Amino acid sequence: MKETTTMPLADAVSDQDKPVPGRSPLAWLKNLRENQAHIFLLVAMMLVSLLLMDTTTWLVLTISGLAMGAMLFLMASGMTLTFGLMSVLNLAHGAFISLGAFAGGTVLVYWLNDYASHSSIWMNLVAILPALLFAAFVAAAVGLVFEKLVIKPVYGDHLKQILVTVGGAIILMQLIEVVWGPNEIPLSRPESLRGALSVPESWPLMGGMVLEKYRLVAVILGVAIYGAMLWVIDHTRIGILIRAGVESREMVEVQGYRIHLLFLGVFVAGSALAGLGGVMWGMYKEILTPHMGDEMMISVIVVIILGGLGSIRGCFYGAMLVGLINLYVGFIEPRVAAVATVGLMVGVLMWRPQGLIPVIKV
């Protein structure tokens, strides 16, 4: 059966990839490498790094890498969603990341700062939740206008999409500087997300570890949004219509559905995800700059190419791999950390030119 844009939520090894009686571990491993390349590569990377460092350090770096991967997934998922479902290459995606960061930062720094700096976690939530929602709303609203004015006239022409979205990104960056100014804006994390948690000494393996609170929250949020995206695409009527529209726009329109409204909703949702990822990245860096989204675009593009263009599940695993390799290599050999991400992408493309989870439309 050919793979569509998305895959089921469960990413466990299928029955055909489990060891069976009489089957050698080497044969099973080869089969896993061919049929579950994303799981094979993730496990291989974690095991190799474990051999090169002590267990405690490895656990801390793994959790930190997964947190970075979760934030990368939030930023990249919107772009892979619009490309996979709409075949729209939006190079203004970085501007939406910056826009979301500044919108959410405005809530935390200027509007609800007293709540964000309060020692109570419940008071912090009064600031955090509106900041996330406002960031997503502003990015979605601008995405709605952007799709109408910039994207809609160039559907189906990737070259024109590249040109007009790059121009649109420049305009959005200038608008950010007009509204918030060109200078950096400090953004302190809410009080409940500062500091770290200490694991009790009695716990096996993890006893005595110190885990940063914000990274743990980032992992939980990233996994939750990943699951929600796959559920919507795979198990809802809207998701079915969107996937059907990708395969045959005319057939969906014949049934009486306005396919353009569906695609418009997808683009708006992708913009909202970019804004959400932007405010999470802003709280992680604790500083806002107009070009912070553009600075992340290389990592975002690497993630969606690594996972397979248009694959939501591939985007998730690609983001986790990029987050992990950055920290593993940065600890083992800092001098080559800067090229680790690109090196991973090149290696994967030489092995699987269509990415880890290629999208094949039927």
PDB file of C-alpha atoms in Angstrom, residues 178-308:
ATOM      1  CA  VAL A 178       7.916  49.226  12.344  1.00  0.00           C
ATOM      2  CA  VAL A 179       5.636  47.886  15.097  1.00  0.00           C
ATOM      3  CA  TRP A 180       8.167  46.644  17.665  1.00  0.00           C
ATOM      4  CA  GLY A 181      11.324  48.454  16.601  1.00  0.00           C
ATOM      5  CA  PRO A 182      14.641  47.088  15.296  1.00  0.00           C
ATOM      6  CA  ASN A 183      16.218  46.505  18.729  1.00  0.00           C
ATOM      7  CA  GLU A 184      16.339  43.292  20.708  1.00  0.00           C
ATOM      8  CA  ILE A 185      13.657  42.807  23.368  1.00  0.00           C
ATOM      9  CA  PRO A 186      14.510  40.735  26.471  1.00  0.00           C
ATOM     10  CA  LEU A 187      11.902  38.034  27.197  1.00  0.00           C
ATOM     11  CA  SER A 188      12.110  36.348  30.583  1.00  0.00           C
ATOM     12  CA  ARG A 189      10.395  33.021  31.013  1.00  0.00           C
ATOM     13  CA  PRO A 190       7.417  32.850  33.369  1.00  0.00           C
ATOM     14  CA  GLU A 191       8.512  32.023  36.895  1.00  0.00           C
ATOM     15  CA  SER A 192       7.128  28.461  36.843  1.00  0.00           C
ATOM     16  CA  LEU A 193       9.199  27.614  33.741  1.00  0.00           C
ATOM     17  CA  ARG A 194      12.496  28.812  35.193  1.00  0.00           C
ATOM     18  CA  GLY A 195      14.995  26.582  36.935  1.00  0.00           C
ATOM     19  CA  ALA A 196      15.157  22.819  36.968  1.00  0.00           C
ATOM     20  CA  LEU A 197      13.761  19.714  38.622  1.00  0.00           C
ATOM     21  CA  SER A 198      15.980  17.355  40.607  1.00  0.00           C
ATOM     22  CA  VAL A 199      15.344  13.632  40.179  1.00  0.00           C
ATOM     23  CA  PRO A 200      15.360  11.719  43.499  1.00  0.00           C
ATOM     24  CA  GLU A 201      18.531   9.748  44.182  1.00  0.00           C
ATOM     25  CA  SER A 202      16.498   6.584  44.647  1.00  0.00           C
ATOM     26  CA  TRP A 203      15.461   6.487  40.986  1.00  0.00           C
ATOM     27  CA  PRO A 204      17.472   3.991  38.880  1.00  0.00           C
ATOM     28  CA  LEU A 205      19.740   5.491  36.194  1.00  0.00           C
ATOM     29  CA  MET A 206      18.173   8.967  36.464  1.00  0.00           C
ATOM     30  CA  GLY A 207      18.764   9.439  40.201  1.00  0.00           C
ATOM     31  CA  GLY A 208      20.373  12.803  40.984  1.00  0.00           C
ATOM     32  CA  MET A 209      19.825  14.257  37.500  1.00  0.00           C
ATOM     33  CA  VAL A 210      18.797  17.878  37.091  1.00  0.00           C
ATOM     34  CA  LEU A 211      16.284  18.501  34.287  1.00  0.00           C
ATOM     35  CA  GLU A 212      15.336  21.937  33.028  1.00  0.00           C
ATOM     36  CA  LYS A 213      11.606  22.612  33.447  1.00  0.00           C
ATOM     37  CA  TYR A 214      11.169  24.472  30.176  1.00  0.00           C
ATOM     38  CA  ARG A 215      12.671  21.664  28.112  1.00  0.00           C
ATOM     39  CA  LEU A 216      10.301  19.130  29.643  1.00  0.00           C
ATOM     40  CA  VAL A 217       7.310  21.354  28.867  1.00  0.00           C
ATOM     41  CA  ALA A 218       8.555  21.799  25.279  1.00  0.00           C
ATOM     42  CA  VAL A 219       8.727  18.009  24.780  1.00  0.00           C
ATOM     43  CA  ILE A 220       5.195  17.506  26.115  1.00  0.00           C
ATOM     44  CA  LEU A 221       3.752  20.320  23.972  1.00  0.00           C
ATOM     45  CA  GLY A 222       5.533  19.141  20.819  1.00  0.00           C
ATOM     46  CA  VAL A 223       4.339  15.542  21.199  1.00  0.00           C
ATOM     47  CA  ALA A 224       0.779  16.702  21.970  1.00  0.00           C
ATOM     48  CA  ILE A 225       0.592  18.877  18.841  1.00  0.00           C
ATOM     49  CA  TYR A 226       2.116  16.101  16.734  1.00  0.00           C
ATOM     50  CA  GLY A 227      -0.565  13.694  17.899  1.00  0.00           C
ATOM     51  CA  ALA A 228      -3.320  16.257  17.350  1.00  0.00           C
ATOM     52  CA  MET A 229      -2.151  16.975  13.797  1.00  0.00           C
ATOM     53  CA  LEU A 230      -2.116  13.319  12.826  1.00  0.00           C
ATOM     54  CA  TRP A 231      -5.509  12.742  14.416  1.00  0.00           C
ATOM     55  CA  VAL A 232      -7.073  15.639  12.497  1.00  0.00           C
ATOM     56  CA  ILE A 233      -5.563  14.604   9.170  1.00  0.00           C
ATOM     57  CA  ASP A 234      -6.232  10.872   9.532  1.00  0.00           C
ATOM     58  CA  HIS A 235      -9.445  10.612  11.528  1.00  0.00           C
ATOM     59  CA  THR A 236     -11.651  13.645  10.870  1.00  0.00           C
ATOM     60  CA  ARG A 237     -13.920  14.598   7.998  1.00  0.00           C
ATOM     61  CA  ILE A 238     -11.951  17.764   7.327  1.00  0.00           C
ATOM     62  CA  GLY A 239      -8.736  15.767   7.136  1.00  0.00           C
ATOM     63  CA  ILE A 240     -10.273  13.314   4.679  1.00  0.00           C
ATOM     64  CA  LEU A 241     -11.519  16.165   2.474  1.00  0.00           C
ATOM     65  CA  ILE A 242      -8.136  17.875   2.509  1.00  0.00           C
ATOM     66  CA  ARG A 243      -6.298  14.686   1.524  1.00  0.00           C
ATOM     67  CA  ALA A 244      -8.894  13.974  -1.146  1.00  0.00           C
ATOM     68  CA  GLY A 245      -8.485  17.510  -2.490  1.00  0.00           C
ATOM     69  CA  VAL A 246      -4.744  17.007  -2.772  1.00  0.00           C
ATOM     70  CA  GLU A 247      -5.226  13.899  -4.889  1.00  0.00           C
ATOM     71  CA  SER A 248      -8.096  15.160  -7.066  1.00  0.00           C
ATOM     72  CA  ARG A 249      -9.269  18.711  -6.577  1.00  0.00           C
ATOM     73  CA  GLU A 250     -11.904  18.381  -9.307  1.00  0.00           C
ATOM     74  CA  MET A 251     -13.569  15.333  -7.720  1.00  0.00           C
ATOM     75  CA  VAL A 252     -13.947  17.115  -4.379  1.00  0.00           C
ATOM     76  CA  GLU A 253     -15.383  20.202  -6.064  1.00  0.00           C
ATOM     77  CA  VAL A 254     -17.858  18.022  -7.994  1.00  0.00           C
ATOM     78  CA  GLN A 255     -19.178  16.774  -4.637  1.00  0.00           C
ATOM     79  CA  GLY A 256     -20.056  20.359  -3.747  1.00  0.00           C
ATOM     80  CA  TYR A 257     -17.162  21.193  -1.411  1.00  0.00           C
ATOM     81  CA  ARG A 258     -15.269  24.471  -1.718  1.00  0.00           C
ATOM     82  CA  ILE A 259     -11.762  23.104  -1.850  1.00  0.00           C
ATOM     83  CA  HIS A 260     -10.126  26.525  -1.791  1.00  0.00           C
ATOM     84  CA  LEU A 261     -11.612  27.202   1.631  1.00  0.00           C
ATOM     85  CA  LEU A 262     -10.100  23.935   2.861  1.00  0.00           C
ATOM     86  CA  PHE A 263      -6.689  24.856   1.503  1.00  0.00           C
ATOM     87  CA  LEU A 264      -7.030  28.345   2.961  1.00  0.00           C
ATOM     88  CA  GLY A 265      -7.691  26.756   6.340  1.00  0.00           C
ATOM     89  CA  VAL A 266      -4.586  24.594   5.972  1.00  0.00           C
ATOM     90  CA  PHE A 267      -2.419  27.625   5.212  1.00  0.00           C
ATOM     91  CA  VAL A 268      -3.861  29.552   8.150  1.00  0.00           C
ATOM     92  CA  ALA A 269      -3.253  26.554  10.438  1.00  0.00           C
ATOM     93  CA  GLY A 270       0.336  26.304   9.178  1.00  0.00           C
ATOM     94  CA  SER A 271       0.882  29.992   9.911  1.00  0.00           C
ATOM     95  CA  ALA A 272      -0.575  29.565  13.407  1.00  0.00           C
ATOM     96  CA  LEU A 273       1.807  26.680  14.095  1.00  0.00           C
ATOM     97  CA  ALA A 274       4.726  28.846  12.981  1.00  0.00           C
ATOM     98  CA  GLY A 275       3.618  31.569  15.389  1.00  0.00           C
ATOM     99  CA  LEU A 276       3.261  29.055  18.219  1.00  0.00           C
ATOM    100  CA  GLY A 277       6.732  27.694  17.547  1.00  0.00           C
ATOM    101  CA  GLY A 278       8.073  31.250  17.435  1.00  0.00           C
ATOM    102  CA  VAL A 279       6.890  32.187  20.915  1.00  0.00           C
ATOM    103  CA  MET A 280       8.217  28.897  22.314  1.00  0.00           C
ATOM    104  CA  TRP A 281      11.593  29.587  20.711  1.00  0.00           C
ATOM    105  CA  GLY A 282      11.526  33.164  22.008  1.00  0.00           C
ATOM    106  CA  MET A 283      11.021  31.945  25.587  1.00  0.00           C
ATOM    107  CA  TYR A 284      13.797  29.400  25.062  1.00  0.00           C
ATOM    108  CA  LYS A 285      16.272  32.037  23.832  1.00  0.00           C
ATOM    109  CA  GLU A 286      14.877  34.671  26.252  1.00  0.00           C
ATOM    110  CA  ILE A 287      15.336  37.391  23.664  1.00  0.00           C
ATOM    111  CA  LEU A 288      13.382  38.609  20.636  1.00  0.00           C
ATOM    112  CA  THR A 289      14.943  39.848  17.397  1.00  0.00           C
ATOM    113  CA  PRO A 290      13.181  40.659  14.111  1.00  0.00           C
ATOM    114  CA  HIS A 291      15.272  38.128  12.191  1.00  0.00           C
ATOM    115  CA  MET A 292      15.098  35.253  14.687  1.00  0.00           C
ATOM    116  CA  GLY A 293      12.733  33.366  12.365  1.00  0.00           C
ATOM    117  CA  ASP A 294      15.031  33.715   9.376  1.00  0.00           C
ATOM    118  CA  GLU A 295      17.916  32.406  11.493  1.00  0.00           C
ATOM    119  CA  MET A 296      15.931  29.211  12.113  1.00  0.00           C
ATOM    120  CA  MET A 297      14.946  28.664   8.477  1.00  0.00           C
ATOM    121  CA  ILE A 298      18.038  26.592   7.672  1.00  0.00           C
ATOM    122  CA  SER A 299      17.191  24.161  10.468  1.00  0.00           C
ATOM    123  CA  VAL A 300      13.511  24.159   9.447  1.00  0.00           C
ATOM    124  CA  ILE A 301      14.328  23.378   5.818  1.00  0.00           C
ATOM    125  CA  VAL A 302      16.780  20.659   6.880  1.00  0.00           C
ATOM    126  CA  VAL A 303      14.074  19.080   9.040  1.00  0.00           C
ATOM    127  CA  ILE A 304      11.434  18.909   6.303  1.00  0.00           C
ATOM    128  CA  ILE A 305      13.926  17.634   3.702  1.00  0.00           C
ATOM    129  CA  LEU A 306      15.354  15.095   6.128  1.00  0.00           C
ATOM    130  CA  GLY A 307      11.954  13.706   7.045  1.00  0.00           C
ATOM    131  CA  GLY A 308      10.557  13.763   3.517  1.00  0.00           C
TER     132      GLY A 308
END
